[in-house]
Steps between C-alpha positions, in 0.01 A plus 500: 500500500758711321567621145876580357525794247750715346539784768498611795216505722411880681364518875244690322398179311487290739284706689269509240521118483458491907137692431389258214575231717409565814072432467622129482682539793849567325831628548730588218860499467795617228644823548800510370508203290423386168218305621135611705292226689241432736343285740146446491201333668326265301226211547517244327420107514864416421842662388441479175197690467629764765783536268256547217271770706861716616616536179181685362477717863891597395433560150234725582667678792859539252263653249339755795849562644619582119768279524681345148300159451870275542474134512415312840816312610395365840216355648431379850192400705448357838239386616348580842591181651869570404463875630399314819800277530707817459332689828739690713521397819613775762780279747 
């Protein structure tokens, strides 16, 4: 998931974010950019409602981390059948 703003993101920020996240098993990212995001860890019956469910655990951890409330410009799930398919395989 990531949000675009108007300024540049601080290590310090994303830090913060990084510490929000990370009881759901997240990472953040951003530094340096006009943008913050995350990856979370979400069940959920389908996409759709894991969307749904990762917005409100970002919301909440953007409003811990005291990050500017910018609007939500990407959204990705996958599922963990997909994460499967995507296994790395040492040759």
């Amino acid at each position: 998931m990531v949000a675009e703003g108007d300024r540049i993101i601080a290590l310090e920020e994303v830090v913060e974010l990084a510490d929000a996240v990370a009881a759901h098993g997240g990472i953040a990212s951003g530094m340096g950019t006009p943008a913050y995001g995350a990856q979370l860890l979400v069940e959920a019956d389908d996409s759709q409602r894991a969307a749904e469910i990762a917005v409100e655990m970002f919301n909440a951890a953007v409003e811990t981390a005291g990050l500017p409330h910018w609007p939500i410009t990407q959204i990705e799930t996958l599922s963990e059948d997909e994460d499967l398919d995507y296994e790395w395989e040492s040759g």
